[in-house]
Short mmCIF file of C-alpha atoms in Angstrom, two decimals:
data_model
loop_
_atom_site.label_atom_id
_atom_site.label_comp_id
_atom_site.label_asym_id
_atom_site.label_seq_id
_atom_site.Cartn_x
_atom_site.Cartn_y
_atom_site.Cartn_z
CA MET A 831 0.21 -0.36 -0.33
CA SER A 832 1.20 3.37 -0.84
CA ARG A 833 2.40 5.74 1.84
CA SER A 834 1.48 8.87 -0.03
CA TRP A 835 -0.80 9.71 2.95
CA LEU A 836 2.28 9.50 5.38
CA LEU A 837 4.52 11.67 3.90
CA ARG A 838 1.45 14.33 3.29
CA LEU A 839 0.54 13.60 7.08
CA VAL A 840 4.45 14.85 7.87
CA ILE A 841 4.96 17.69 5.12
CA ALA A 842 1.45 19.11 7.12
CA PHE A 843 2.30 18.62 10.43
CA SER A 844 5.85 20.40 9.96
CA PHE A 845 3.72 23.30 8.74
CA ALA A 846 1.50 23.54 11.59
CA GLN A 847 4.31 22.63 14.19
CA GLY A 848 6.58 25.48 12.84
CA ALA A 849 3.38 27.87 12.86
CA VAL A 850 2.94 26.87 16.86
CA SER A 851 6.71 27.01 17.42
CA MET A 852 7.19 30.52 15.76
CA ALA A 853 3.97 31.60 17.64
CA ARG A 854 4.91 30.55 21.45
CA PRO A 855 7.86 32.95 21.53
CA ALA A 856 5.85 35.74 19.25
CA VAL A 857 3.61 35.79 22.15
CA SER A 858 5.43 36.28 25.02
CA TYR A 859 6.88 39.29 23.04
CA ARG A 860 3.83 40.46 22.22
CA ALA A 861 2.31 40.24 25.70
CA LEU A 862 5.55 42.22 27.11
CA ALA A 863 5.34 45.12 24.66
CA LEU A 864 1.45 44.95 26.05
CA GLY A 865 2.94 45.26 29.62
CA ALA A 866 3.01 41.80 30.59
CA ASP A 867 5.01 40.88 33.76
CA GLU A 868 6.68 37.19 34.21
CA ARG A 869 3.65 35.97 36.29
CA ALA A 870 1.14 37.43 33.13
CA ILE A 871 3.40 34.98 30.96
CA GLY A 872 3.49 32.26 32.67
CA VAL A 873 -0.58 32.48 32.74
CA ILE A 874 -0.82 33.07 29.07
CA ALA A 875 1.89 30.04 28.70
CA GLY A 876 -0.75 27.81 31.09
CA VAL A 877 -3.25 28.82 29.11
CA TYR A 878 -1.87 27.31 25.74
CA ALA A 879 -1.60 24.22 28.28
CA LEU A 880 -4.08 23.96 30.14
CA LEU A 881 -7.32 24.85 27.87
CA PRO A 882 -6.81 21.73 25.86
CA LEU A 883 -6.96 19.53 29.06
CA PHE A 884 -10.60 19.81 28.86
CA ALA A 885 -11.14 18.42 24.85
CA ALA A 886 -8.60 15.93 24.88
CA VAL A 887 -10.79 12.91 25.90
CA PRO A 888 -13.61 13.96 24.31
CA LEU A 889 -12.09 14.42 21.01
CA GLY A 890 -10.21 11.18 21.96
CA ARG A 891 -13.99 9.40 21.92
CA ARG A 892 -15.23 11.39 18.89
CA THR A 893 -12.36 10.14 16.91
CA ASP A 894 -12.34 6.63 18.17
CA HIS A 895 -16.50 6.47 16.95
CA GLY A 896 -15.71 8.10 13.43
CA ARG A 897 -13.56 9.82 10.88
CA CYS A 898 -10.05 11.57 11.67
CA ALA A 899 -9.13 13.21 9.02
CA PRO A 900 -12.11 16.06 9.99
CA LEU A 901 -10.11 17.14 12.84
CA LEU A 902 -6.75 18.25 10.98
CA PRO A 903 -8.15 21.58 8.97
CA VAL A 904 -10.32 21.75 12.03
CA GLY A 905 -6.90 21.88 14.26
CA VAL A 906 -5.75 24.18 11.37
CA VAL A 907 -7.82 26.88 11.05
CA LEU A 908 -7.65 27.37 14.81
CA ILE A 909 -4.20 27.55 15.13
CA SER A 910 -3.46 30.15 12.38
CA GLY A 911 -6.68 31.69 13.70
CA GLY A 912 -5.03 32.05 17.44
CA CYS A 913 -1.95 33.34 15.69
CA ALA A 914 -3.28 35.53 13.77
CA LEU A 915 -5.88 36.78 16.33
CA SER A 916 -3.19 37.19 19.11
CA GLY A 917 -0.93 39.21 16.72
CA LEU A 918 -3.96 41.61 16.40
CA ALA A 919 -4.78 41.50 20.15
CA ASP A 920 -4.39 44.59 22.28
CA SER A 921 -5.22 43.46 25.71
CA LEU A 922 -3.38 40.80 28.09
CA PRO A 923 -6.77 38.83 28.71
CA ALA A 924 -7.22 38.12 25.29
CA MET A 925 -3.96 36.90 24.36
CA ALA A 926 -4.25 34.36 26.92
CA VAL A 927 -7.42 33.36 25.19
CA TRP A 928 -6.11 33.41 21.47
CA SER A 929 -3.29 31.53 22.97
CA GLY A 930 -5.90 28.68 24.53
CA VAL A 931 -7.35 28.42 20.96
CA MET A 932 -3.90 28.00 19.58
CA GLY A 933 -3.42 25.51 22.08
CA LEU A 934 -6.71 23.61 21.54
CA GLY A 935 -6.26 24.05 17.18
CA HIS A 936 -2.73 21.67 18.15
CA LEU A 937 -4.32 19.39 19.68
CA CYS A 938 -7.71 18.78 17.72
CA PHE A 939 -4.20 18.24 14.69
CA VAL A 940 -2.03 16.22 16.99
CA ILE A 941 -5.27 13.95 17.82
CA GLY A 942 -6.95 13.80 14.62
CA ALA A 943 -3.49 13.40 12.70
CA GLN A 944 -2.10 10.47 15.72
CA SER A 945 -5.36 8.28 15.45
CA ILE A 946 -4.73 8.14 11.80
CA VAL A 947 -1.50 7.09 11.68
CA ALA A 948 -2.48 4.46 14.58
CA ARG A 949 -5.87 2.95 12.58
CA GLN A 950 -3.59 2.72 9.22
CA SER A 951 -0.44 1.14 10.17
CA ALA A 952 -0.11 -2.46 10.26
CA SER A 953 1.34 -3.08 13.83
CA ALA A 954 4.98 -3.67 12.45
CA GLU A 955 5.06 -0.75 10.41
CA GLN A 956 3.87 1.23 13.81
CA ASP A 957 7.23 2.14 15.16
CA ARG A 958 8.64 3.08 11.93
CA ASN A 959 5.71 5.39 10.94
CA PHE A 960 4.99 6.68 13.93
CA GLY A 961 9.05 7.86 13.51
CA HIS A 962 8.50 9.47 10.41
CA PHE A 963 5.57 11.24 11.41
CA THR A 964 7.19 13.03 14.07
CA ILE A 965 9.83 14.06 12.03
CA GLY A 966 7.44 16.87 11.50
CA ALA A 967 6.83 17.65 14.54
CA SER A 968 10.65 18.02 14.89
CA LEU A 969 11.48 20.14 12.00
CA GLY A 970 8.72 22.46 12.82
CA GLN A 971 10.18 22.88 16.52
CA LEU A 972 14.10 23.54 15.03
CA VAL A 973 12.75 25.87 12.21
CA GLY A 974 9.86 28.11 13.94
CA PRO A 975 11.89 30.08 17.01
CA VAL A 976 14.65 30.62 14.02
CA ALA A 977 12.46 32.20 12.22
CA ALA A 978 10.73 34.44 14.68
CA GLY A 979 13.86 35.19 16.01
CA ALA A 980 14.33 36.25 12.47
CA VAL A 981 11.09 38.44 12.35
CA ILE A 982 11.97 40.03 16.03
CA GLY A 983 13.24 43.62 16.18
CA GLY A 984 13.96 46.47 17.73
CA ASP A 985 9.99 47.62 17.57
CA MET A 986 8.64 44.58 19.51
CA ALA A 987 5.29 45.58 19.61
CA ARG A 988 5.33 45.75 16.02
CA THR A 989 7.75 43.15 14.74
CA SER A 990 6.53 40.60 17.61
CA ALA A 991 2.85 41.23 16.19
CA LEU A 992 4.39 40.56 12.43
CA ALA A 993 5.79 37.07 13.74
CA LEU A 994 2.31 35.86 14.97
CA LEU A 995 0.45 36.94 10.96
CA VAL A 996 3.68 35.27 9.42
CA SER A 997 2.99 32.00 11.84
CA ALA A 998 -0.55 32.30 10.69
CA ALA A 999 0.08 32.45 6.78
CA VAL A 1000 3.12 29.08 7.70
CA GLY A 1001 0.26 27.56 9.39
CA SER A 1002 -2.25 27.48 6.72
CA VAL A 1003 -0.04 25.54 4.25
CA SER A 1004 -0.67 22.72 6.07
CA LEU A 1005 -4.13 22.47 4.64
CA THR A 1006 -2.45 22.22 0.56
CA SER A 1007 -1.63 18.50 2.33
CA LEU A 1008 -4.61 17.36 3.78
CA TRP A 1009 -6.10 15.67 0.40
CA ARG A 1010 -6.95 12.33 0.97
CA ILE A 1011 -5.27 11.00 3.61
CA GLU A 1012 -7.61 8.83 5.17
CA HIS A 1013 -8.50 6.09 3.48
CA PRO A 1014 -12.28 5.63 3.33
CA VAL A 1015 -14.54 3.63 6.62
CA PRO A 1016 -16.88 1.43 6.10
CA ARG A 1017 -19.89 3.20 7.75
CA ALA A 1018 -21.40 -0.03 9.46
CA ALA A 1019 -17.69 -0.47 11.00
CA ALA A 1020 -17.51 3.32 12.25
CA GLY A 1021 -20.82 3.05 13.96
CA ALA A 1022 -20.70 -0.51 16.15
CA ARG A 1023 -17.69 0.71 18.59
CA THR A 1024 -18.40 0.26 22.61
CA LYS A 1025 -17.47 3.40 24.94
CA VAL A 1026 -14.50 2.14 26.87
CA PRO A 1027 -14.31 3.79 30.07
CA VAL A 1028 -11.24 5.86 31.20
CA HIS A 1029 -10.12 4.38 33.56
CA ARG A 1030 -9.84 1.00 32.44
CA ILE A 1031 -7.58 2.00 29.59
CA LEU A 1032 -5.34 3.91 32.46
CA ARG A 1033 -5.32 0.53 34.26
CA THR A 1034 -4.26 -1.42 30.86
CA ARG A 1035 -0.73 -2.79 31.24
CA GLY A 1036 1.27 -0.23 29.00
CA VAL A 1037 -0.65 2.52 28.88
CA PRO A 1038 0.48 4.42 31.82
CA ALA A 1039 4.23 3.60 30.98
CA GLY A 1040 3.71 4.94 27.42
CA ILE A 1041 2.15 7.96 29.08
CA PHE A 1042 4.79 9.05 31.92
CA ILE A 1043 7.57 7.58 28.68
CA SER A 1044 5.92 10.70 26.77
CA LEU A 1045 5.61 13.14 29.77
CA ALA A 1046 9.30 12.77 30.84
CA VAL A 1047 10.45 13.20 27.19
CA LEU A 1048 8.36 15.91 26.32
CA SER A 1049 8.84 17.76 29.97
CA ALA A 1050 13.33 16.99 29.20
CA THR A 1051 12.53 19.26 25.66
CA ASP A 1052 10.65 21.86 26.99
CA ILE A 1053 13.28 22.61 30.00
CA LEU A 1054 16.34 22.00 28.04
CA THR A 1055 14.75 24.86 25.63
CA ALA A 1056 13.88 27.37 28.71
CA TYR A 1057 16.84 26.99 31.44
CA LEU A 1058 19.87 26.47 28.66
CA PRO A 1059 19.29 30.21 28.10
CA VAL A 1060 19.89 31.01 31.66
CA ILE A 1061 22.87 28.13 32.22
CA GLY A 1062 24.49 29.96 29.31
CA GLU A 1063 24.14 33.60 30.88
CA HIS A 1064 25.47 31.99 33.82
CA ARG A 1065 29.11 30.28 32.13
CA GLY A 1066 29.01 33.24 29.88
CA ILE A 1067 28.00 31.58 26.92
CA ALA A 1068 26.58 34.10 23.90
CA PRO A 1069 22.65 33.38 23.40
CA ALA A 1070 23.76 32.74 19.34
CA VAL A 1071 26.10 29.89 20.40
CA ILE A 1072 23.24 28.58 22.83
CA GLY A 1073 20.42 29.05 20.13
CA LEU A 1074 22.76 27.03 17.74
CA LEU A 1075 23.33 24.10 20.27
CA LEU A 1076 19.45 24.07 20.65
CA SER A 1077 18.89 23.37 16.77
CA LEU A 1078 22.24 20.86 17.28
CA ARG A 1079 19.89 19.50 19.87
CA ALA A 1080 16.84 19.23 17.35
CA ALA A 1081 18.54 17.96 14.15
CA ALA A 1082 20.05 15.28 16.16
CA THR A 1083 16.23 13.96 17.29
CA ILE A 1084 15.22 14.28 12.94
CA ALA A 1085 18.20 12.37 12.46
CA CYS A 1086 18.01 9.37 15.42
CA ARG A 1087 13.63 9.38 13.92
CA LEU A 1088 15.40 8.72 10.44
CA VAL A 1089 16.91 6.00 11.47
CA MET A 1090 14.86 4.81 14.62
CA THR A 1091 13.35 1.50 12.14
CA PRO A 1092 16.78 -0.33 11.84
CA MET A 1093 17.76 0.43 15.67
CA ILE A 1094 14.77 -1.09 16.23
CA ARG A 1095 15.51 -4.30 14.12
CA VAL A 1096 18.34 -4.74 15.59
CA ILE A 1097 18.92 -4.54 19.48
CA GLY A 1098 14.46 -4.55 19.46
CA ARG A 1099 12.24 -1.74 20.44
CA THR A 1100 12.21 -2.41 24.67
CA ALA A 1101 16.17 -2.37 24.86
CA LEU A 1102 16.16 0.96 22.67
CA LEU A 1103 13.41 2.60 24.38
CA THR A 1104 15.39 1.33 28.00
CA VAL A 1105 18.78 2.60 26.80
CA THR A 1106 17.79 5.70 25.52
CA CYS A 1107 16.13 6.72 28.03
CA LEU A 1108 18.49 6.77 30.48
CA LEU A 1109 21.49 7.31 28.51
CA ALA A 1110 19.57 10.98 28.15
CA GLY A 1111 18.89 11.04 31.86
CA LEU A 1112 22.33 10.70 32.66
CA LEU A 1113 23.42 12.55 29.84
CA CYS A 1114 20.74 15.72 31.55
CA ALA A 1115 22.08 15.48 34.64
CA GLY A 1116 25.95 15.87 32.75
CA VAL A 1117 24.52 19.09 31.62
CA ALA A 1118 24.54 20.32 34.95
CA LEU A 1119 28.15 20.34 34.92
CA PRO A 1120 30.27 23.42 33.89
CA VAL A 1121 32.10 21.72 30.60
CA PRO A 1122 33.52 23.89 28.04
CA VAL A 1123 31.32 24.73 25.18
CA TRP A 1124 32.18 22.10 22.61
CA ALA A 1125 31.79 19.17 25.43
CA LEU A 1126 28.30 20.49 26.09
CA ALA A 1127 27.42 20.69 22.06
CA LEU A 1128 28.34 16.91 21.52
CA MET A 1129 26.06 16.40 25.30
CA LEU A 1130 23.32 17.80 23.74
CA ALA A 1131 23.79 16.57 20.32
CA VAL A 1132 23.40 12.62 21.96
CA LEU A 1133 21.30 14.12 23.91
CA GLY A 1134 18.19 15.09 21.11
CA PHE A 1135 19.49 11.39 19.40
CA CYS A 1136 18.32 9.82 22.39
CA LEU A 1137 14.79 12.20 23.12
CA GLY A 1138 14.34 11.07 19.45
CA VAL A 1139 13.06 7.48 20.34
CA GLY A 1140 10.65 8.30 23.17
CA GLN A 1141 7.53 10.40 21.28
CA PRO A 1142 7.20 8.00 18.57
CA LEU A 1143 7.87 4.31 20.56
CA SER A 1144 4.97 6.06 23.50
CA MET A 1145 2.51 6.39 20.63
CA THR A 1146 3.10 2.71 19.76
CA THR A 1147 3.54 1.42 23.44
CA VAL A 1148 -0.32 3.24 23.74
CA VAL A 1149 -1.95 2.23 20.59
CA GLN A 1150 -0.54 -1.43 21.23
CA ALA A 1151 -1.67 -1.80 24.91
CA ALA A 1152 -4.72 -0.17 24.82
CA PRO A 1153 -8.10 -1.43 23.38
CA ALA A 1154 -8.88 -1.92 20.22
CA GLU A 1155 -11.87 0.43 20.23
CA ALA A 1156 -10.50 2.85 22.50
CA ARG A 1157 -6.96 3.97 20.28
CA SER A 1158 -7.71 7.50 19.96
CA THR A 1159 -8.49 8.00 23.64
CA ALA A 1160 -6.17 5.83 24.72
CA LEU A 1161 -3.57 8.76 22.54
CA ALA A 1162 -5.54 11.32 23.76
CA LEU A 1163 -5.33 10.76 27.38
CA ARG A 1164 -1.58 10.50 26.63
CA LEU A 1165 -1.51 13.80 25.33
CA THR A 1166 -3.34 15.07 28.29
CA GLY A 1167 -0.73 13.35 30.28
CA ASN A 1168 1.86 15.88 28.01
CA ARG A 1169 0.16 19.12 28.43
CA LEU A 1170 0.04 18.31 32.40
CA GLY A 1171 4.18 18.22 31.83
CA GLN A 1172 3.92 21.34 30.23
CA VAL A 1173 2.50 22.96 32.89
CA ALA A 1174 3.82 21.35 36.10
CA ALA A 1175 7.48 20.58 34.96
CA PRO A 1176 8.27 24.11 34.64
CA ALA A 1177 6.70 24.86 37.66
CA SER A 1178 8.62 22.20 39.56
CA ALA A 1179 11.83 23.53 37.34
CA GLY A 1180 11.58 27.16 38.87
CA LEU A 1181 10.78 26.08 42.27
CA VAL A 1182 13.96 23.41 42.25
CA ALA A 1183 16.41 26.32 40.45
CA GLY A 1184 15.42 28.66 43.33
CA ILE A 1185 16.27 26.36 46.07
CA ALA A 1186 19.76 24.83 44.18
CA GLY A 1187 20.04 26.81 42.06
CA THR A 1188 19.70 26.80 37.91
CA ALA A 1189 21.53 23.26 36.83
CA ALA A 1190 19.75 21.71 39.56
CA PRO A 1191 16.42 21.41 36.92
CA PHE A 1192 18.74 19.48 35.10
CA VAL A 1193 19.27 16.69 37.33
CA MET A 1194 15.22 16.58 38.22
CA LEU A 1195 15.34 15.92 34.51
CA GLY A 1196 17.69 13.07 34.97
CA VAL A 1197 15.91 11.63 37.40
CA LEU A 1198 12.49 11.86 35.71
CA LEU A 1199 13.86 9.85 32.98
CA VAL A 1200 16.07 7.33 34.70
CA ALA A 1201 12.00 6.39 36.47
CA ALA A 1202 11.42 6.13 32.89
CA ALA A 1203 13.80 3.85 31.22
CA GLY A 1204 12.41 1.88 34.33
CA LEU A 1205 8.72 1.66 33.66
CA GLY A 1206 10.05 0.90 29.98
CA LEU A 1207 11.72 -1.93 30.51
CA ARG A 1208 9.02 -2.84 33.13
CA ALA A 1209 6.20 -2.43 30.35
CA GLY A 1210 9.06 -4.17 27.55
CA ARG A 1211 8.53 -7.45 29.93
CA HIS A 1212 4.81 -7.62 30.29
CA PRO A 1213 3.88 -10.66 28.35
CA ALA A 1214 1.06 -9.38 26.70
CA ALA A 1215 3.28 -7.01 25.20
CA ALA A 1216 6.11 -9.67 24.24
CA GLY A 1217 3.08 -11.52 22.60
CA ARG A 1218 1.89 -8.54 20.37
CA ALA A 1219 5.51 -7.78 19.47
CA GLU A 1220 5.80 -11.20 17.97
CA HIS A 1221 2.38 -10.57 16.06
CA GLY A 1222 3.69 -7.38 14.90
CA ALA A 1223 6.53 -9.16 13.58
CA ARG A 1224 3.41 -10.43 10.77
CA PRO A 1225 2.08 -7.87 8.42
CA VAL A 1226 -1.59 -7.67 9.62
CA ARG A 1227 -4.33 -6.89 6.95
CA THR A 1228 -6.62 -3.77 7.99
CA THR A 1229 -9.86 -2.60 7.03
CA GLY A 1230 -9.32 1.08 7.09
CA HIS A 1231 -10.76 1.34 10.95
CA LEU A 1232 -9.75 -1.29 12.87
CA GLU A 1233 -6.58 -4.01 12.24
CA LYS A 1234 -7.37 -7.53 12.60
CA ARG A 1235 -6.42 -8.82 15.23
CA PRO A 1236 -5.93 -12.31 17.24
CA ARG A 1237 -7.69 -12.00 20.68
CA VAL A 1238 -5.87 -11.49 23.48
CA ASN A 1239 -6.36 -13.53 26.58
CA ASP A 1240 -7.80 -11.82 29.29
CA ARG A 1241 -5.80 -11.81 31.71
CA SER A 1242 -3.52 -9.68 30.50
CA GLY A 1243 -5.30 -6.86 30.44
CA ARG A 1244 -7.19 -6.51 27.49
#
């Protein structure tokens, strides 16, 4: 089966993520120009993450019982609209509202896109396809902040508004790649779905581990982006160099996802997930050490490579562990965990930094990632997970909505 749908999805995700990655720093600069202090900036950033929490599970339920593709253009419209209206806003409450709209749009797009990848990929292809899908996010995260920095200049009020309008235009480009993304779904198959309770999904072996691994990896990426400039300021590293170091980290993540399939083939997905989380934890703690810039660059390159594994494999972990009729809801719960991490991790990092110094958040991240490695190893050793991996080695024919898969003993948590 042709995978042109996946290529178009990656392209669309690159532009959507690029728009968000460009808009988020521009929102902060725009808020500063409107007189915001650090607390107001934190509230505006928090609304981006908090507002979608209430919509994640209902959107996942809706996607489990119907088509995924309609969420994609809705997400793009909300992203672009939120970006544009943030650029036109002239008050901080309005900035907070449109930041939340932008976050909701990003959530819609990601839930729809991840559900399409899960639904249209055979079990043996899910690691590869999720890895390729997340390249879109990495490309957007690589280019977006650089583009924002290029547009925002001396007149912060004017240039930050311009950057937000540009980001709206960038996001709208996604619409050009969203044709025929989803395979047709038989109406009978779409309508005969049972509603799996959230508590049952969360109690399924492997789902909590996948959610925690995703949260840990995303928290590491966010805090690294936020606190590496602080480390640079304390060590006398120029902002331009810090920008290059962060770009190096993002480029290494993309490189990892390009070669993830052969790595899984050689050492296995459980070993790859465990080793990369463990190594990432040690490297995060190592960032706290007063090493020279060349050593810091090497550490960040390896760290970026390791962090590239966690997100796509956590998606596969959640999809393969969850009940088949609730995969989109399980992915939505994973995204809910991500959003909670985006709120709690920076707050915890700020508290730790205030007590123990600016290097302490990296030690905290190290502990979090080591714990994620332990959970990944434990989930991978579970007999049900091993059975699913064995089934995944054979091609699984898809019906357009659900895979025809062997029944698994009820004692496995399914």
